[in-house]
Short mmCIF file of C-alpha atoms in Angstrom, two decimals:
data_model
loop_
_atom_site.label_atom_id
_atom_site.label_comp_id
_atom_site.label_asym_id
_atom_site.label_seq_id
_atom_site.Cartn_x
_atom_site.Cartn_y
_atom_site.Cartn_z
CA MET A 89 -10.66 -55.48 -30.19
CA GLY A 90 -13.50 -53.10 -28.43
CA HIS A 91 -11.19 -53.59 -25.30
CA ARG A 92 -8.48 -52.72 -27.03
CA LEU A 93 -10.19 -49.50 -28.04
CA ILE A 94 -11.53 -48.61 -25.31
CA ARG A 95 -8.16 -48.95 -23.18
CA GLY A 96 -6.71 -46.57 -25.64
CA LEU A 97 -9.07 -44.15 -25.60
CA SER A 98 -8.56 -43.63 -21.22
CA GLY A 99 -4.90 -44.03 -22.32
CA ALA A 100 -5.30 -40.31 -24.47
CA ALA A 101 -7.97 -38.95 -21.50
CA VAL A 102 -5.33 -39.88 -18.96
CA PHE A 103 -1.80 -38.01 -20.95
CA LEU A 104 -4.52 -35.02 -21.81
CA VAL A 105 -5.17 -34.37 -18.44
CA SER A 106 -1.92 -34.67 -16.93
CA VAL A 107 -0.63 -32.08 -20.08
CA ALA A 108 -3.34 -30.01 -19.08
CA LEU A 109 -3.08 -30.36 -15.21
CA LEU A 110 1.23 -29.66 -15.94
CA SER A 111 0.38 -26.14 -17.84
CA VAL A 112 -2.01 -25.11 -15.14
CA ARG A 113 0.47 -25.74 -12.87
CA GLN A 114 3.33 -23.95 -14.78
CA ARG A 115 1.17 -20.63 -15.24
CA GLY A 116 0.84 -20.08 -12.11
CA ALA A 117 4.35 -20.33 -11.39
CA GLN A 118 4.95 -17.31 -13.67
CA GLU A 119 1.91 -15.60 -11.86
CA THR A 120 3.82 -16.17 -8.86
CA ALA A 121 7.52 -15.11 -10.29
CA ARG A 122 6.61 -11.61 -11.05
CA TYR A 123 6.21 -10.99 -7.36
CA PRO A 124 9.14 -12.93 -5.97
CA GLY A 125 9.19 -11.28 -2.24
CA LEU A 126 5.83 -12.91 -2.15
CA ARG A 127 6.36 -16.93 -3.53
CA GLN A 128 7.04 -18.59 -0.71
CA GLU A 129 4.01 -17.68 1.04
CA ILE A 130 1.61 -18.02 -2.35
CA SER A 131 3.19 -21.19 -3.29
CA GLY A 132 3.97 -22.76 -1.15
CA LYS A 133 0.36 -23.16 1.31
CA SER A 134 -3.13 -24.16 -0.02
CA GLU A 135 -4.71 -23.57 3.38
CA ARG A 136 -7.84 -21.41 3.99
CA TRP A 137 -9.58 -19.76 7.07
CA SER A 138 -13.46 -18.90 8.13
CA LYS A 139 -13.16 -15.17 7.59
CA ALA A 140 -14.81 -13.56 10.85
CA SER A 141 -17.35 -11.95 9.20
CA PRO A 142 -20.85 -11.75 10.96
CA GLU A 143 -21.48 -8.49 9.82
CA ALA A 144 -21.07 -9.34 6.64
CA GLY A 145 -23.95 -11.72 6.15
CA GLY A 146 -22.04 -14.80 8.13
CA SER A 147 -22.48 -16.95 4.88
CA GLY A 148 -19.45 -18.69 5.97
CA ARG A 149 -17.20 -17.78 3.51
CA ARG A 150 -13.56 -18.95 3.04
CA GLN A 151 -10.54 -17.38 1.90
CA LYS A 152 -7.85 -18.31 0.11
CA ASP A 153 -4.03 -17.58 1.31
CA LEU A 154 -2.77 -14.00 -0.68
CA GLN A 155 -3.63 -14.64 -4.41
CA VAL A 156 -1.39 -12.24 -6.74
CA HIS A 157 -4.80 -11.34 -9.86
CA PRO A 158 -3.91 -10.36 -12.78
CA PRO A 159 -5.37 -6.21 -13.36
CA GLU A 160 -7.34 -7.86 -16.23
CA GLY A 161 -10.61 -8.10 -14.19
CA TYR A 162 -10.09 -4.74 -12.30
CA ARG A 163 -9.48 -2.65 -15.78
CA THR A 164 -10.99 0.56 -16.19
CA GLU A 165 -12.28 1.88 -19.10
CA GLY A 166 -12.47 5.77 -18.68
CA SER A 167 -9.35 8.05 -18.08
CA LEU A 168 -7.98 8.71 -15.33
CA THR A 169 -5.97 12.19 -13.95
CA LEU A 170 -4.12 12.80 -10.81
CA GLY A 171 -7.25 15.09 -9.55
CA ASP A 172 -9.44 11.73 -9.08
CA ILE A 173 -6.97 10.64 -6.54
CA PHE A 174 -6.82 11.70 -3.43
CA ILE A 175 -3.14 11.33 -1.52
CA ALA A 176 -3.06 11.61 2.11
CA VAL A 177 -0.22 11.83 4.12
CA LYS A 178 0.05 11.39 8.19
CA THR A 179 2.74 13.14 10.13
CA THR A 180 3.63 14.64 13.26
CA LYS A 181 4.99 18.16 14.33
CA ARG A 182 8.13 16.89 14.80
CA PHE A 183 9.15 15.50 11.59
CA HIS A 184 7.62 19.11 9.65
CA GLN A 185 11.02 19.97 9.43
CA SER A 186 13.48 17.35 9.06
CA ARG A 187 10.61 15.43 6.89
CA MET A 188 7.82 16.94 5.45
CA GLU A 189 9.54 20.25 4.07
CA LEU A 190 11.84 17.45 1.50
CA LEU A 191 7.95 15.67 0.52
CA LEU A 192 7.23 19.57 -0.17
CA ASP A 193 10.45 20.25 -1.61
CA THR A 194 9.77 17.25 -4.15
CA TRP A 195 7.17 15.62 -5.61
CA ILE A 196 4.15 17.42 -3.45
CA SER A 197 5.00 20.40 -5.22
CA ARG A 198 4.17 18.22 -8.61
CA ALA A 199 1.20 16.56 -7.00
CA ARG A 200 -0.30 19.51 -4.37
CA GLU A 201 -3.88 19.77 -5.69
CA GLN A 202 -3.87 16.21 -4.52
CA THR A 203 -2.08 15.71 -1.52
CA TYR A 204 -3.31 16.21 2.42
CA VAL A 205 -0.97 16.41 4.76
CA PHE A 206 -2.65 14.89 8.10
CA THR A 207 -1.02 16.02 11.54
CA ASP A 208 -1.41 16.82 14.92
CA GLU A 209 -0.25 20.16 16.04
CA GLU A 210 -0.39 23.97 14.50
CA ASP A 211 2.13 25.05 12.24
CA ASP A 212 2.19 28.27 10.66
CA ALA A 213 4.95 27.36 8.02
CA LEU A 214 2.91 24.23 6.76
CA LYS A 215 0.02 26.57 6.84
CA ARG A 216 1.69 29.16 4.52
CA ARG A 217 2.76 26.06 2.09
CA MET A 218 -0.29 23.75 1.67
CA GLY A 219 -2.85 25.85 2.78
CA ASP A 220 -6.20 24.19 3.42
CA HIS A 221 -4.23 21.78 2.95
CA ALA A 222 -2.70 20.48 5.57
CA VAL A 223 -5.14 18.96 8.39
CA PHE A 224 -4.50 20.08 11.63
CA THR A 225 -6.10 16.59 13.92
CA ASN A 226 -6.24 17.37 17.42
CA CYS A 227 -4.95 13.45 17.97
CA SER A 228 -2.10 12.87 20.01
CA ALA A 229 1.20 13.41 18.95
CA GLU A 230 2.16 9.88 20.73
CA HIS A 231 3.10 6.94 18.04
CA SER A 232 0.74 4.91 19.64
CA HIS A 233 -1.67 2.66 18.69
CA PRO A 234 -4.96 5.27 19.30
CA ALA A 235 -3.17 8.24 18.30
CA LEU A 236 -2.06 6.56 14.61
CA SER A 237 -6.05 5.23 14.50
CA CYS A 238 -7.04 8.72 15.12
CA LYS A 239 -5.41 10.51 12.17
CA MET A 240 -5.72 7.62 9.47
CA ALA A 241 -9.79 7.97 10.75
CA ALA A 242 -9.41 11.46 10.42
CA GLU A 243 -8.12 10.74 6.10
CA PHE A 244 -10.67 8.19 5.87
CA ASP A 245 -13.08 11.10 6.45
CA ALA A 246 -11.75 13.92 4.35
CA PHE A 247 -11.60 11.43 1.83
CA LEU A 248 -14.91 9.91 2.15
CA ALA A 249 -16.12 13.65 2.04
CA SER A 250 -14.16 14.47 -1.36
CA SER A 251 -15.06 13.02 -4.92
CA LYS A 252 -12.37 11.28 -5.22
CA SER A 253 -12.19 7.88 -7.02
CA TRP A 254 -9.27 6.77 -4.86
CA PHE A 255 -7.79 6.90 -1.45
CA CYS A 256 -4.36 6.46 -1.33
CA HIS A 257 -2.41 6.73 2.24
CA LEU A 258 1.61 7.60 2.65
CA ASP A 259 3.69 7.78 5.70
CA ASP A 260 6.27 10.91 5.80
CA ASP A 261 9.29 9.02 4.70
CA ASN A 262 7.97 8.21 1.49
CA TYR A 263 8.85 9.26 -1.53
CA LEU A 264 5.80 8.84 -4.32
CA ASN A 265 5.70 9.31 -7.79
CA PRO A 266 2.78 10.84 -9.00
CA ARG A 267 3.37 9.31 -12.28
CA ALA A 268 3.96 5.88 -11.47
CA LEU A 269 1.17 5.84 -9.47
CA LEU A 270 -1.06 6.97 -11.79
CA LYS A 271 -0.41 4.46 -14.27
CA LEU A 272 -0.68 1.78 -11.95
CA LEU A 273 -4.20 3.12 -10.99
CA SER A 274 -5.11 3.91 -14.41
CA SER A 275 -4.93 -0.63 -15.16
CA TYR A 276 -7.52 -0.20 -12.44
CA SER A 277 -11.27 0.30 -11.92
CA ALA A 278 -12.74 2.44 -8.57
CA THR A 279 -15.56 0.36 -9.45
CA TRP A 280 -14.43 -2.45 -8.13
CA ASP A 281 -13.06 -3.49 -4.86
CA VAL A 282 -9.83 -2.61 -4.78
CA TYR A 283 -6.79 -2.88 -2.27
CA LEU A 284 -3.54 -2.53 -3.45
CA GLY A 285 -0.13 -2.33 -1.40
CA LYS A 286 2.67 -4.63 -0.49
CA PRO A 287 2.57 -6.69 2.81
CA SER A 288 5.89 -6.40 5.16
CA LEU A 289 4.75 -9.83 6.07
CA ASN A 290 5.52 -13.29 4.27
CA ARG A 291 2.18 -14.44 6.00
CA PRO A 292 -1.26 -13.60 7.04
CA ILE A 293 -0.85 -11.29 10.77
CA ARG A 294 -2.89 -13.42 13.72
CA ALA A 295 -4.90 -11.42 15.93
CA SER A 296 -7.28 -11.71 18.60
CA GLU A 297 -10.57 -9.81 18.06
CA THR A 298 -12.79 -9.03 20.99
CA LEU A 299 -15.90 -9.62 22.17
CA PRO A 300 -19.15 -9.48 23.89
CA ASN A 301 -18.75 -10.85 27.64
CA ASN A 302 -15.02 -11.10 27.84
CA GLN A 303 -14.68 -13.36 24.97
CA THR A 304 -12.19 -12.97 22.26
CA LYS A 305 -12.19 -15.11 18.66
CA SER A 306 -9.20 -15.42 16.23
CA VAL A 307 -8.90 -13.58 12.89
CA ARG A 308 -5.85 -14.01 10.44
CA PHE A 309 -5.90 -11.32 7.32
CA TRP A 310 -3.35 -9.80 5.17
CA PHE A 311 -2.42 -5.75 5.36
CA ALA A 312 -0.41 -3.54 3.65
CA THR A 313 2.37 -2.33 5.64
CA GLY A 314 1.30 1.75 5.78
CA GLY A 315 5.07 2.76 5.73
CA ALA A 316 5.17 1.55 1.89
CA GLY A 317 1.53 3.09 0.83
CA PHE A 318 -1.18 1.58 -0.12
CA CYS A 319 -4.64 1.81 -2.28
CA ILE A 320 -8.58 1.76 -2.22
CA SER A 321 -10.97 2.03 -4.59
CA ARG A 322 -13.94 4.40 -3.58
CA LYS A 323 -16.03 1.33 -3.92
CA LEU A 324 -14.58 -0.54 -0.86
CA ALA A 325 -14.12 2.11 0.85
CA SER A 326 -17.73 3.11 0.94
CA LYS A 327 -17.94 -0.42 2.33
CA MET A 328 -15.95 0.19 4.96
CA VAL A 329 -18.01 2.68 6.34
CA PRO A 330 -19.41 1.01 9.22
CA TRP A 331 -16.26 0.22 10.75
CA ALA A 332 -13.77 2.82 9.49
CA SER A 333 -16.00 6.19 9.73
CA GLY A 334 -15.64 8.94 11.98
CA ARG A 335 -14.75 7.10 15.49
CA ASN A 336 -16.03 3.80 14.63
CA PHE A 337 -12.06 3.08 12.99
CA LEU A 338 -10.58 3.61 16.80
CA SER A 339 -13.21 1.76 18.28
CA THR A 340 -12.46 -1.47 15.01
CA SER A 341 -8.62 -0.84 16.03
CA GLU A 342 -9.69 -1.39 19.99
CA LEU A 343 -11.27 -4.50 18.80
CA ILE A 344 -7.72 -6.24 17.93
CA ARG A 345 -5.55 -4.26 19.51
CA LEU A 346 -2.97 -3.23 16.01
CA PRO A 347 -1.98 -0.42 14.88
CA ASP A 348 -3.97 1.56 12.06
CA ASP A 349 -3.09 0.20 8.89
CA CYS A 350 -3.10 -3.29 9.95
CA THR A 351 -7.05 -2.27 10.94
CA VAL A 352 -7.27 -1.07 7.58
CA GLY A 353 -6.68 -4.56 6.58
CA TYR A 354 -8.89 -6.45 9.10
CA ILE A 355 -11.81 -4.08 8.30
CA ILE A 356 -11.48 -5.24 4.19
CA GLU A 357 -9.92 -8.86 4.86
CA CYS A 358 -12.66 -9.77 8.05
CA LYS A 359 -15.81 -7.15 7.78
CA VAL A 360 -16.56 -6.16 4.00
CA GLY A 361 -14.65 -9.75 2.60
CA GLY A 362 -12.20 -7.88 0.14
CA GLN A 363 -8.65 -8.83 -0.01
CA LEU A 364 -5.36 -7.57 -1.03
CA LEU A 365 -3.52 -6.73 -4.17
CA PRO A 366 -0.40 -7.22 -3.65
CA ASN A 367 1.83 -4.90 -5.60
CA ALA A 368 6.03 -4.79 -5.79
CA LEU A 369 5.88 -0.97 -6.75
CA PHE A 370 5.38 -0.01 -3.18
CA HIS A 371 8.48 0.10 -0.65
CA SER A 372 8.57 1.00 3.24
CA HIS A 373 12.02 1.16 5.33
CA LEU A 374 11.40 -2.48 6.18
CA GLU A 375 13.11 -4.13 3.08
CA ASN A 376 16.24 -3.79 2.05
CA LEU A 377 16.02 -0.68 -0.46
CA GLN A 378 19.93 -0.99 -1.64
CA LEU A 379 18.89 -4.40 -3.78
CA ILE A 380 16.14 -2.27 -5.75
CA PRO A 381 18.58 -2.16 -9.13
CA PRO A 382 18.80 1.89 -9.74
CA SER A 383 17.99 1.89 -13.62
CA ARG A 384 14.12 0.30 -11.82
CA LEU A 385 13.89 3.46 -9.44
CA MET A 386 11.61 5.11 -12.16
CA GLN A 387 9.41 3.17 -12.11
CA GLN A 388 8.79 2.13 -8.81
CA VAL A 389 5.21 4.26 -6.89
CA THR A 390 6.45 5.10 -3.40
CA LEU A 391 10.05 4.34 -2.00
CA SER A 392 10.98 5.06 1.70
CA TYR A 393 14.58 5.20 3.72
CA GLY A 394 15.30 4.55 7.86
CA VAL A 395 17.56 1.43 9.11
CA PHE A 396 17.55 -1.87 7.92
CA GLU A 397 19.62 -4.42 9.88
CA ASN A 398 21.42 -1.82 11.80
CA LYS A 399 22.75 -0.19 9.20
CA LEU A 400 20.99 2.83 6.87
CA ASN A 401 19.13 1.10 4.49
CA VAL A 402 18.14 3.93 1.28
CA ILE A 403 18.54 3.48 -2.63
CA GLU A 404 21.36 3.50 -4.68
CA LEU A 405 20.87 6.16 -6.74
CA SER A 406 23.91 9.05 -8.68
CA GLY A 407 22.98 12.55 -8.65
CA PRO A 408 23.56 15.94 -8.52
CA PHE A 409 23.61 15.79 -4.64
CA SER A 410 26.26 14.25 -2.86
CA PRO A 411 25.18 11.99 0.04
CA GLN A 412 26.39 15.09 2.53
CA GLU A 413 23.50 17.39 0.77
CA ASP A 414 20.94 15.14 0.53
CA PRO A 415 21.72 12.84 3.29
CA SER A 416 19.68 9.32 4.40
CA ARG A 417 17.51 9.11 2.09
CA ARG A 418 18.68 10.37 -1.61
CA PHE A 419 15.03 11.66 -2.49
CA ARG A 420 16.61 15.13 -4.08
CA SER A 421 19.02 13.29 -6.22
CA LEU A 422 15.76 10.94 -7.71
CA HIS A 423 13.10 13.28 -8.10
CA CYS A 424 16.06 15.83 -10.41
CA HIS A 425 16.01 12.54 -12.48
CA LEU A 426 12.60 12.14 -12.55
CA TYR A 427 11.54 16.11 -12.71
CA PRO A 428 14.87 17.38 -14.22
CA ASP A 429 13.28 21.07 -14.73
CA THR A 430 12.51 21.76 -11.56
CA SER A 431 14.24 25.01 -11.11
CA TRP A 432 15.98 23.43 -7.68
CA CYS A 433 17.98 20.26 -9.84
CA LEU A 434 19.22 22.96 -12.66
CA GLN A 435 21.08 25.21 -10.29
CA ALA A 436 22.85 22.43 -8.95
CA VAL A 437 26.36 22.17 -10.48
CA GLY A 438 27.30 19.53 -13.70
CA TRP A 439 23.76 18.55 -13.34
#
């Protein structure tokens, strides 16, 4: 009788453990489904790698592959406003007219006081429209790692000198929805280590870190592509200072010989011990933008345009402007959907 009772209890325990494990796996699948573009990498491997972080204390801490974190652990308790956000736009002189004028006419007009434009040459027209929010960096106009890192360093230092709670970087081919950005950042606290953006790869990037005596060390880390934009909390940015402020950013970039957005991810994940929180509301020209349903465009934080698989890559959207009037971007039409009270939207025929 006693033996049968023990066997019965053991069987019940095994059954309960099995149910619990199945429940955990089901919840994990539901979390991963929220980010379908990352599903394969997030759910596919349980591999870990050592973080190359002697400056962070050399604790030998190991980091999982990219994990999707719900915002509850980062929830803000205060009331965030656009005035708490430092928005940096990186551009170059040859794109002032073809790209920046479009942004100035559209989303920047709704967030001018929060937006700073970082470029490489003086421009009276840009200065007239942006005032002291046009920052002439004296960086090279080349599209090279040192030139890009030079501008990123200028952006980062300007943010540190401000009293803002959030640093958000954008490229000059991004449309930013300020309301969607504010809604997203309101789900997090700037007093936590928060690094938000979208990776352009479905795996961590590998790099060789230069060490003294001509030695190298292999490192792996996630980074948010600058082409989709990314945001960093004040708390995390303050921890990045030894590797990201002033000339330090360029020196750090030279250690791994990768562009500025990769360098940001390297500093956060390999030096500070932070982690990218992937967010599907950021978009770059490296993805097929026509796959975004028109009904969902108003909820996205950033959008872009360009060429994808040798085809023009723009959002699908109807509006008051024809493709000839709003070529290759559809940003003007999108802006009129978001802000129909804009003067030139009201003047558009049939709008």
